[in-house]
């Protein structure tokens, strides 16, 4: 008897009412409610390039519904890029300095209460010991006022020279970032908030949503972040897939999807990390995922190997470990991996199940923007020492047979929520700044 057949028989033999290790369903209690006016305000801000230093990039540039809230690229281009998705290219009049070092993560369920860490290395996480309730790279400079973890996350892309701020001397926001002037009057966040507050259409909306602003308090960057977080949480809430409906007592999965579910929660052991209602333990694991591009390293560092969680904790055990991704709509959110190193999900599953066996043979597959990067894209895989270090941390796995991969693919497809993929409000016709909206 094959492992696939044994897994399915075991699942079918489970007593009625006992779902084994299946998670509880997501409910309204897992998502914070927000007034519609706040959500619609956040929608405008999400698509408005006014938040970027050069007024050329919005949040949607790298997290667009056309590409399942990503950009369809392995590694993207922020400032210095023009175009959208796989068609994005370097602007000859303002060449970028480098590729963004990690794959743009999808936004599905990022506003759920169960999300306790954000970014692939978890550099933003909940921490009840901190006055703000969050631990971030800002440390003691972290200001109060962010409503939740997702809101706190939005403060970082606008500060990144490669993502939204722009490069040194290009604009007032970039100069403030360069000088380390982030918070307080005249800091980078304050400059962005002043831009928004100067537009009557935005001020009217903020006053309608936040009573303190209506009473005379200036619009702060935290207000902008809170509105964007409210929009992202509502727009891309994903809890209506076939799997979710089955968890709530609806029709169970059948055929290959049921076989894949039995494997996922059985001998394949996927649920060891992809656990709970969000299908993520919010933990960090070294799986030998191949790296390409510049890596998440400082500009003064000579190497390009991205150490993952180690950069946050300094613990040797966290070397090359990355956060377990959530899986709703996963079949649509490629390329996959922290650096987008895989463009074929079936191949990714095979490598993910037995990482030590395949890292050295990994093909050179990537979807990259049109840009002659100054850093060798494949430098880490071409460096025997760097490749060996990544491989040494990867945990061995049992591997998957071809029929098991097909069954798992069917189960992963059953995690697709078409409503969340389409979005609920969609792309606005225009934004208050009058700047172009990415479509």
GROMACS .gro file of C-alpha atoms in nm:
model
  439
    1UNK     CA    1   0.000   0.000   0.000
    2UNK     CA    2   0.136   0.340  -0.093
    3UNK     CA    3   0.176   0.614   0.165
    4UNK     CA    4  -0.093   0.813  -0.015
    5UNK     CA    5  -0.344   0.528   0.006
    6UNK     CA    6  -0.260   0.465   0.371
    7UNK     CA    7  -0.309   0.833   0.456
    8UNK     CA    8  -0.648   0.842   0.289
    9UNK     CA    9  -0.764   0.522   0.457
   10UNK     CA   10  -0.658   0.654   0.796
   11UNK     CA   11  -0.848   0.977   0.736
   12UNK     CA   12  -1.161   0.792   0.629
   13UNK     CA   13  -1.138   0.564   0.932
   14UNK     CA   14  -1.137   0.853   1.178
   15UNK     CA   15  -1.449   0.851   1.399
   16UNK     CA   16  -1.722   1.099   1.299
   17UNK     CA   17  -1.673   1.436   1.464
   18UNK     CA   18  -1.301   1.385   1.515
   19UNK     CA   19  -1.107   1.586   1.261
   20UNK     CA   20  -0.765   1.465   1.371
   21UNK     CA   21  -0.527   1.758   1.357
   22UNK     CA   22  -0.746   1.975   1.135
   23UNK     CA   23  -0.755   2.334   1.262
   24UNK     CA   24  -1.054   2.524   1.387
   25UNK     CA   25  -1.219   2.739   1.119
   26UNK     CA   26  -1.148   3.109   1.088
   27UNK     CA   27  -1.437   3.322   1.215
   28UNK     CA   28  -1.527   3.689   1.243
   29UNK     CA   29  -1.356   3.688   1.582
   30UNK     CA   30  -1.022   3.636   1.405
   31UNK     CA   31  -1.048   3.968   1.223
   32UNK     CA   32  -1.085   4.316   1.371
   33UNK     CA   33  -1.385   4.506   1.236
   34UNK     CA   34  -1.332   4.857   1.096
   35UNK     CA   35  -1.577   5.126   0.983
   36UNK     CA   36  -1.637   5.131   0.610
   37UNK     CA   37  -1.518   5.492   0.593
   38UNK     CA   38  -1.179   5.390   0.737
   39UNK     CA   39  -1.150   5.098   0.496
   40UNK     CA   40  -1.227   5.322   0.198
   41UNK     CA   41  -0.976   5.580   0.319
   42UNK     CA   42  -0.716   5.305   0.343
   43UNK     CA   43  -0.800   5.193  -0.010
   44UNK     CA   44  -0.715   5.537  -0.149
   45UNK     CA   45  -0.391   5.558   0.047
   46UNK     CA   46  -0.287   5.205  -0.056
   47UNK     CA   47  -0.310   5.297  -0.425
   48UNK     CA   48  -0.175   5.654  -0.395
   49UNK     CA   49   0.190   5.713  -0.494
   50UNK     CA   50   0.199   6.022  -0.272
   51UNK     CA   51   0.337   5.804   0.009
   52UNK     CA   52   0.661   5.740  -0.179
   53UNK     CA   53   0.953   5.979  -0.173
   54UNK     CA   54   0.942   6.057  -0.543
   55UNK     CA   55   0.563   6.021  -0.568
   56UNK     CA   56   0.601   5.738  -0.820
   57UNK     CA   57   0.527   5.420  -0.621
   58UNK     CA   58   0.227   5.310  -0.417
   59UNK     CA   59   0.182   5.010  -0.191
   60UNK     CA   60  -0.002   4.851  -0.484
   61UNK     CA   61   0.302   4.869  -0.711
   62UNK     CA   62   0.449   4.564  -0.536
   63UNK     CA   63   0.123   4.425  -0.392
   64UNK     CA   64  -0.123   4.436  -0.678
   65UNK     CA   65  -0.447   4.236  -0.712
   66UNK     CA   66  -0.353   4.152  -1.072
   67UNK     CA   67  -0.070   3.943  -0.928
   68UNK     CA   68  -0.250   3.796  -0.625
   69UNK     CA   69  -0.133   4.087  -0.403
   70UNK     CA   70   0.231   4.038  -0.507
   71UNK     CA   71   0.414   4.158  -0.816
   72UNK     CA   72   0.460   3.834  -1.009
   73UNK     CA   73   0.837   3.871  -0.977
   74UNK     CA   74   1.096   3.674  -0.787
   75UNK     CA   75   1.259   3.997  -0.673
   76UNK     CA   76   1.104   4.333  -0.751
   77UNK     CA   77   1.211   4.684  -0.836
   78UNK     CA   78   1.095   4.972  -0.623
   79UNK     CA   79   1.232   5.321  -0.676
   80UNK     CA   80   1.392   5.355  -1.017
   81UNK     CA   81   1.149   5.112  -1.177
   82UNK     CA   82   0.867   5.173  -1.421
   83UNK     CA   83   0.588   4.942  -1.531
   84UNK     CA   84   0.398   4.682  -1.335
   85UNK     CA   85   0.446   4.315  -1.254
   86UNK     CA   86   0.673   4.103  -1.475
   87UNK     CA   87   0.684   4.395  -1.721
   88UNK     CA   88   0.854   4.621  -1.466
   89UNK     CA   89   1.188   4.756  -1.582
   90UNK     CA   90   1.459   4.999  -1.482
   91UNK     CA   91   1.394   5.362  -1.561
   92UNK     CA   92   1.683   5.482  -1.783
   93UNK     CA   93   1.641   5.832  -1.641
   94UNK     CA   94   1.666   5.713  -1.278
   95UNK     CA   95   1.840   5.378  -1.260
   96UNK     CA   96   1.775   5.174  -0.943
   97UNK     CA   97   2.066   5.073  -0.726
   98UNK     CA   98   1.963   4.713  -0.674
   99UNK     CA   99   1.680   4.465  -0.673
  100UNK     CA  100   1.461   4.443  -0.363
  101UNK     CA  101   1.630   4.159  -0.173
  102UNK     CA  102   1.325   3.947  -0.090
  103UNK     CA  103   1.011   3.834  -0.267
  104UNK     CA  104   0.705   4.056  -0.216
  105UNK     CA  105   0.480   3.863   0.025
  106UNK     CA  106   0.108   3.819  -0.045
  107UNK     CA  107  -0.133   4.012   0.176
  108UNK     CA  108  -0.403   3.752   0.239
  109UNK     CA  109  -0.504   3.735   0.607
  110UNK     CA  110  -0.221   3.962   0.717
  111UNK     CA  111  -0.468   4.147   0.938
  112UNK     CA  112  -0.582   3.836   1.123
  113UNK     CA  113  -0.542   3.833   1.501
  114UNK     CA  114  -0.334   3.514   1.480
  115UNK     CA  115  -0.058   3.689   1.288
  116UNK     CA  116   0.212   3.759   1.546
  117UNK     CA  117   0.517   3.815   1.322
  118UNK     CA  118   0.559   3.994   0.990
  119UNK     CA  119   0.828   3.993   0.723
  120UNK     CA  120   1.021   3.680   0.630
  121UNK     CA  121   1.262   3.734   0.918
  122UNK     CA  122   0.997   3.842   1.171
  123UNK     CA  123   1.163   4.174   1.243
  124UNK     CA  124   0.822   4.306   1.344
  125UNK     CA  125   0.641   4.099   1.605
  126UNK     CA  126   0.402   4.134   1.892
  127UNK     CA  127   0.572   4.182   2.227
  128UNK     CA  128   0.361   4.258   2.532
  129UNK     CA  129   0.671   4.374   2.720
  130UNK     CA  130   0.710   4.677   2.494
  131UNK     CA  131   0.510   4.994   2.563
  132UNK     CA  132   0.379   4.990   2.207
  133UNK     CA  133   0.302   4.616   2.210
  134UNK     CA  134   0.543   4.553   1.920
  135UNK     CA  135   0.910   4.480   1.873
  136UNK     CA  136   1.052   4.649   1.563
  137UNK     CA  137   1.394   4.759   1.438
  138UNK     CA  138   1.303   5.109   1.560
  139UNK     CA  139   1.344   4.983   1.918
  140UNK     CA  140   1.306   5.273   2.165
  141UNK     CA  141   1.227   5.519   1.886
  142UNK     CA  142   0.909   5.331   1.803
  143UNK     CA  143   0.619   5.569   1.849
  144UNK     CA  144   0.276   5.485   1.989
  145UNK     CA  145  -0.039   5.504   1.786
  146UNK     CA  146  -0.017   5.206   1.553
  147UNK     CA  147  -0.345   5.018   1.595
  148UNK     CA  148  -0.206   4.670   1.531
  149UNK     CA  149   0.088   4.471   1.397
  150UNK     CA  150  -0.014   4.517   1.034
  151UNK     CA  151  -0.028   4.893   1.081
  152UNK     CA  152   0.322   4.892   1.229
  153UNK     CA  153   0.447   4.700   0.927
  154UNK     CA  154   0.350   4.972   0.683
  155UNK     CA  155   0.603   5.213   0.827
  156UNK     CA  156   0.901   5.025   0.684
  157UNK     CA  157   0.853   5.021   0.304
  158UNK     CA  158   0.818   5.401   0.301
  159UNK     CA  159   1.157   5.425   0.472
  160UNK     CA  160   1.343   5.190   0.238
  161UNK     CA  161   1.552   5.364  -0.031
  162UNK     CA  162   1.507   5.066  -0.262
  163UNK     CA  163   1.134   5.034  -0.207
  164UNK     CA  164   0.950   5.365  -0.164
  165UNK     CA  165   1.168   5.637  -0.008
  166UNK     CA  166   1.398   5.692  -0.304
  167UNK     CA  167   1.773   5.715  -0.306
  168UNK     CA  168   1.984   5.967  -0.122
  169UNK     CA  169   1.935   6.331  -0.222
  170UNK     CA  170   1.640   6.251  -0.453
  171UNK     CA  171   1.374   6.402  -0.227
  172UNK     CA  172   1.306   6.534   0.121
  173UNK     CA  173   1.189   6.198   0.256
  174UNK     CA  174   1.499   6.018   0.130
  175UNK     CA  175   1.723   6.284   0.283
  176UNK     CA  176   1.549   6.251   0.619
  177UNK     CA  177   1.590   5.872   0.608
  178UNK     CA  178   1.957   5.908   0.517
  179UNK     CA  179   2.010   6.131   0.821
  180UNK     CA  180   1.827   5.888   1.049
  181UNK     CA  181   1.556   6.145   1.102
  182UNK     CA  182   1.244   5.929   1.111
  183UNK     CA  183   1.016   6.036   1.397
  184UNK     CA  184   0.923   6.375   1.534
  185UNK     CA  185   0.855   6.706   1.357
  186UNK     CA  186   1.023   6.718   1.018
  187UNK     CA  187   1.110   6.349   1.023
  188UNK     CA  188   1.040   6.117   0.729
  189UNK     CA  189   0.702   6.006   0.861
  190UNK     CA  190   0.603   6.364   0.941
  191UNK     CA  191   0.692   6.475   0.589
  192UNK     CA  192   0.474   6.205   0.436
  193UNK     CA  193   0.185   6.292   0.669
  194UNK     CA  194   0.216   6.660   0.576
  195UNK     CA  195   0.181   6.572   0.209
  196UNK     CA  196  -0.142   6.386   0.278
  197UNK     CA  197  -0.279   6.650   0.516
  198UNK     CA  198  -0.224   6.922   0.255
  199UNK     CA  199  -0.490   6.764   0.032
  200UNK     CA  200  -0.844   6.875   0.135
  201UNK     CA  201  -0.998   6.551   0.001
  202UNK     CA  202  -0.782   6.349   0.239
  203UNK     CA  203  -0.827   6.581   0.536
  204UNK     CA  204  -1.205   6.559   0.504
  205UNK     CA  205  -1.191   6.181   0.503
  206UNK     CA  206  -0.955   6.164   0.801
  207UNK     CA  207  -1.179   6.398   0.999
  208UNK     CA  208  -1.478   6.174   0.923
  209UNK     CA  209  -1.293   5.864   1.048
  210UNK     CA  210  -1.090   5.985   1.345
  211UNK     CA  211  -1.265   6.218   1.597
  212UNK     CA  212  -0.933   6.348   1.733
  213UNK     CA  213  -0.840   6.479   1.390
  214UNK     CA  214  -1.184   6.637   1.353
  215UNK     CA  215  -1.116   6.806   1.688
  216UNK     CA  216  -0.796   6.960   1.557
  217UNK     CA  217  -0.516   6.705   1.601
  218UNK     CA  218  -0.283   6.697   1.299
  219UNK     CA  219  -0.285   6.391   1.076
  220UNK     CA  220   0.000   6.164   1.183
  221UNK     CA  221   0.173   5.887   0.992
  222UNK     CA  222   0.020   5.639   1.237
  223UNK     CA  223  -0.326   5.747   1.115
  224UNK     CA  224  -0.220   5.673   0.758
  225UNK     CA  225  -0.086   5.332   0.862
  226UNK     CA  226  -0.399   5.247   1.058
  227UNK     CA  227  -0.625   5.324   0.762
  228UNK     CA  228  -0.411   5.118   0.523
  229UNK     CA  229  -0.411   4.827   0.768
  230UNK     CA  230  -0.790   4.843   0.798
  231UNK     CA  231  -0.818   4.825   0.418
  232UNK     CA  232  -0.569   4.540   0.372
  233UNK     CA  233  -0.733   4.336   0.648
  234UNK     CA  234  -1.080   4.372   0.499
  235UNK     CA  235  -0.993   4.363   0.130
  236UNK     CA  236  -0.788   4.045   0.140
  237UNK     CA  237  -0.946   3.850   0.422
  238UNK     CA  238  -0.936   3.491   0.293
  239UNK     CA  239  -1.156   3.242   0.474
  240UNK     CA  240  -1.401   3.120   0.211
  241UNK     CA  241  -1.209   2.850   0.027
  242UNK     CA  242  -1.345   2.498  -0.018
  243UNK     CA  243  -1.123   2.395   0.273
  244UNK     CA  244  -1.264   2.671   0.494
  245UNK     CA  245  -1.620   2.577   0.408
  246UNK     CA  246  -1.545   2.215   0.496
  247UNK     CA  247  -1.400   2.321   0.832
  248UNK     CA  248  -1.724   2.506   0.905
  249UNK     CA  249  -1.928   2.191   0.843
  250UNK     CA  250  -1.988   2.231   0.470
  251UNK     CA  251  -1.918   1.970   0.202
  252UNK     CA  252  -1.592   1.786   0.274
  253UNK     CA  253  -1.313   1.779   0.021
  254UNK     CA  254  -1.328   1.486  -0.219
  255UNK     CA  255  -1.105   1.312  -0.471
  256UNK     CA  256  -0.743   1.427  -0.502
  257UNK     CA  257  -0.804   1.726  -0.274
  258UNK     CA  258  -0.912   1.491   0.005
  259UNK     CA  259  -0.610   1.273  -0.060
  260UNK     CA  260  -0.386   1.579  -0.040
  261UNK     CA  261  -0.549   1.690   0.284
  262UNK     CA  262  -0.489   1.347   0.432
  263UNK     CA  263  -0.122   1.369   0.334
  264UNK     CA  264  -0.087   1.728   0.455
  265UNK     CA  265  -0.226   1.638   0.798
  266UNK     CA  266  -0.072   1.293   0.794
  267UNK     CA  267   0.249   1.129   0.674
  268UNK     CA  268   0.379   1.425   0.474
  269UNK     CA  269   0.385   1.622   0.799
  270UNK     CA  270   0.313   1.960   0.638
  271UNK     CA  271   0.105   2.064   0.938
  272UNK     CA  272   0.410   2.048   1.165
  273UNK     CA  273   0.480   2.401   1.046
  274UNK     CA  274   0.168   2.495   0.847
  275UNK     CA  275  -0.054   2.460   1.150
  276UNK     CA  276  -0.352   2.636   1.302
  277UNK     CA  277  -0.634   2.824   1.130
  278UNK     CA  278  -0.391   3.039   0.929
  279UNK     CA  279  -0.184   2.735   0.822
  280UNK     CA  280   0.130   2.883   0.975
  281UNK     CA  281   0.294   2.832   1.313
  282UNK     CA  282   0.437   3.185   1.282
  283UNK     CA  283   0.771   3.020   1.346
  284UNK     CA  284   1.101   3.017   1.159
  285UNK     CA  285   1.255   2.719   0.984
  286UNK     CA  286   1.566   2.661   0.774
  287UNK     CA  287   1.451   2.468   0.467
  288UNK     CA  288   1.737   2.534   0.227
  289UNK     CA  289   1.531   2.758   0.001
  290UNK     CA  290   1.763   2.891  -0.270
  291UNK     CA  291   1.858   3.256  -0.263
  292UNK     CA  292   1.913   3.489  -0.552
  293UNK     CA  293   1.977   3.859  -0.579
  294UNK     CA  294   2.155   4.090  -0.334
  295UNK     CA  295   2.031   3.930  -0.013
  296UNK     CA  296   1.900   4.115   0.291
  297UNK     CA  297   2.239   4.251   0.391
  298UNK     CA  298   2.377   4.594   0.465
  299UNK     CA  299   2.536   4.783   0.179
  300UNK     CA  300   2.877   4.778   0.348
  301UNK     CA  301   2.877   4.398   0.379
  302UNK     CA  302   3.071   4.205   0.117
  303UNK     CA  303   2.869   3.884   0.120
  304UNK     CA  304   2.522   3.836  -0.023
  305UNK     CA  305   2.393   3.536   0.172
  306UNK     CA  306   2.065   3.626   0.345
  307UNK     CA  307   2.085   3.490   0.703
  308UNK     CA  308   1.710   3.522   0.763
  309UNK     CA  309   1.596   3.520   1.125
  310UNK     CA  310   1.957   3.521   1.245
  311UNK     CA  311   1.985   3.888   1.149
  312UNK     CA  312   1.708   3.966   1.401
  313UNK     CA  313   1.806   3.740   1.692
  314UNK     CA  314   2.178   3.676   1.651
  315UNK     CA  315   2.119   3.314   1.748
  316UNK     CA  316   2.313   3.057   1.549
  317UNK     CA  317   2.010   2.827   1.547
  318UNK     CA  318   1.820   3.089   1.345
  319UNK     CA  319   2.067   3.099   1.056
  320UNK     CA  320   1.886   3.085   0.720
  321UNK     CA  321   1.551   3.034   0.892
  322UNK     CA  322   1.247   3.212   0.751
  323UNK     CA  323   0.889   3.254   0.867
  324UNK     CA  324   0.639   2.985   0.776
  325UNK     CA  325   0.411   3.146   0.515
  326UNK     CA  326   0.034   3.129   0.536
  327UNK     CA  327  -0.120   2.927   0.253
  328UNK     CA  328  -0.454   3.076   0.143
  329UNK     CA  329  -0.438   3.129  -0.236
  330UNK     CA  330  -0.088   2.981  -0.242
  331UNK     CA  331  -0.128   2.833  -0.592
  332UNK     CA  332  -0.167   3.188  -0.727
  333UNK     CA  333   0.107   3.370  -0.535
  334UNK     CA  334   0.423   3.257  -0.712
  335UNK     CA  335   0.713   3.280  -0.749
  336UNK     CA  336   0.765   3.098  -0.420
  337UNK     CA  337   1.031   3.110  -0.151
  338UNK     CA  338   1.172   3.404   0.046
  339UNK     CA  339   1.368   3.509  -0.263
  340UNK     CA  340   1.120   3.385  -0.521
  341UNK     CA  341   1.362   3.114  -0.628
  342UNK     CA  342   1.092   2.877  -0.756
  343UNK     CA  343   0.847   2.943  -1.036
  344UNK     CA  344   0.699   2.591  -1.046
  345UNK     CA  345   0.498   2.504  -0.735
  346UNK     CA  346   0.519   2.130  -0.800
  347UNK     CA  347   0.897   2.150  -0.819
  348UNK     CA  348   0.898   2.368  -0.508
  349UNK     CA  349   0.703   2.102  -0.315
  350UNK     CA  350   0.951   1.834  -0.421
  351UNK     CA  351   1.249   2.044  -0.314
  352UNK     CA  352   1.080   2.162   0.004
  353UNK     CA  353   1.012   1.804   0.111
  354UNK     CA  354   1.376   1.698   0.074
  355UNK     CA  355   1.585   2.016   0.077
  356UNK     CA  356   1.929   1.870   0.130
  357UNK     CA  357   1.897   1.650  -0.176
  358UNK     CA  358   1.822   1.923  -0.423
  359UNK     CA  359   1.977   2.254  -0.319
  360UNK     CA  360   2.299   2.194  -0.509
  361UNK     CA  361   2.109   2.100  -0.826
  362UNK     CA  362   1.864   2.388  -0.816
  363UNK     CA  363   1.797   2.527  -1.165
  364UNK     CA  364   1.840   2.894  -1.248
  365UNK     CA  365   1.473   2.981  -1.257
  366UNK     CA  366   1.346   3.325  -1.167
  367UNK     CA  367   1.115   3.596  -1.292
  368UNK     CA  368   1.314   3.916  -1.274
  369UNK     CA  369   1.246   4.272  -1.388
  370UNK     CA  370   1.440   4.411  -1.679
  371UNK     CA  371   1.743   4.544  -1.494
  372UNK     CA  372   2.116   4.476  -1.517
  373UNK     CA  373   2.171   4.438  -1.145
  374UNK     CA  374   2.516   4.542  -1.022
  375UNK     CA  375   2.511   4.239  -0.792
  376UNK     CA  376   2.542   3.894  -0.954
  377UNK     CA  377   2.197   3.742  -0.927
  378UNK     CA  378   2.324   3.390  -0.861
  379UNK     CA  379   2.624   3.480  -0.646
  380UNK     CA  380   2.512   3.283  -0.342
  381UNK     CA  381   2.434   2.963  -0.532
  382UNK     CA  382   2.768   3.001  -0.714
  383UNK     CA  383   2.958   3.042  -0.387
  384UNK     CA  384   3.041   2.693  -0.252
  385UNK     CA  385   3.086   2.817   0.106
  386UNK     CA  386   2.761   3.015   0.111
  387UNK     CA  387   2.569   2.730  -0.051
  388UNK     CA  388   2.715   2.478   0.192
  389UNK     CA  389   2.620   2.699   0.490
  390UNK     CA  390   2.259   2.720   0.372
  391UNK     CA  391   2.247   2.347   0.298
  392UNK     CA  392   2.391   2.258   0.640
  393UNK     CA  393   2.102   2.425   0.819
  394UNK     CA  394   1.830   2.263   0.604
  395UNK     CA  395   1.643   1.985   0.775
  396UNK     CA  396   1.629   1.657   0.580
  397UNK     CA  397   1.290   1.536   0.467
  398UNK     CA  398   1.129   1.213   0.347
  399UNK     CA  399   1.064   1.335  -0.006
  400UNK     CA  400   0.741   1.308  -0.203
  401UNK     CA  401   0.632   1.068  -0.476
  402UNK     CA  402   0.484   1.217  -0.796
  403UNK     CA  403   0.130   1.106  -0.705
  404UNK     CA  404   0.169   1.264  -0.361
  405UNK     CA  405   0.274   1.593  -0.515
  406UNK     CA  406  -0.034   1.591  -0.738
  407UNK     CA  407  -0.258   1.520  -0.438
  408UNK     CA  408  -0.100   1.802  -0.238
  409UNK     CA  409  -0.143   2.037  -0.533
  410UNK     CA  410  -0.514   1.953  -0.539
  411UNK     CA  411  -0.538   2.028  -0.167
  412UNK     CA  412  -0.351   2.356  -0.205
  413UNK     CA  413  -0.590   2.453  -0.485
  414UNK     CA  414  -0.874   2.390  -0.238
  415UNK     CA  415  -0.726   2.675  -0.029
  416UNK     CA  416  -0.820   2.926  -0.300
  417UNK     CA  417  -1.063   3.200  -0.200
  418UNK     CA  418  -1.186   3.365  -0.518
  419UNK     CA  419  -1.349   3.655  -0.333
  420UNK     CA  420  -1.023   3.745  -0.164
  421UNK     CA  421  -0.832   3.710  -0.490
  422UNK     CA  422  -1.065   3.956  -0.662
  423UNK     CA  423  -1.070   4.194  -0.364
  424UNK     CA  424  -1.382   4.352  -0.223
  425UNK     CA  425  -1.342   4.721  -0.310
  426UNK     CA  426  -1.100   4.680  -0.597
  427UNK     CA  427  -0.885   4.950  -0.753
  428UNK     CA  428  -1.014   5.308  -0.714
  429UNK     CA  429  -1.084   5.511  -1.025
  430UNK     CA  430  -0.862   5.791  -0.894
  431UNK     CA  431  -0.680   5.900  -0.577
  432UNK     CA  432  -0.689   6.244  -0.409
  433UNK     CA  433  -0.335   6.333  -0.511
  434UNK     CA  434  -0.429   6.303  -0.878
  435UNK     CA  435  -0.123   6.084  -0.936
  436UNK     CA  436  -0.151   5.779  -1.169
  437UNK     CA  437  -0.303   5.463  -1.021
  438UNK     CA  438  -0.136   5.132  -1.103
  439UNK     CA  439  -0.378   4.909  -1.294
   0.00000   0.00000   0.00000
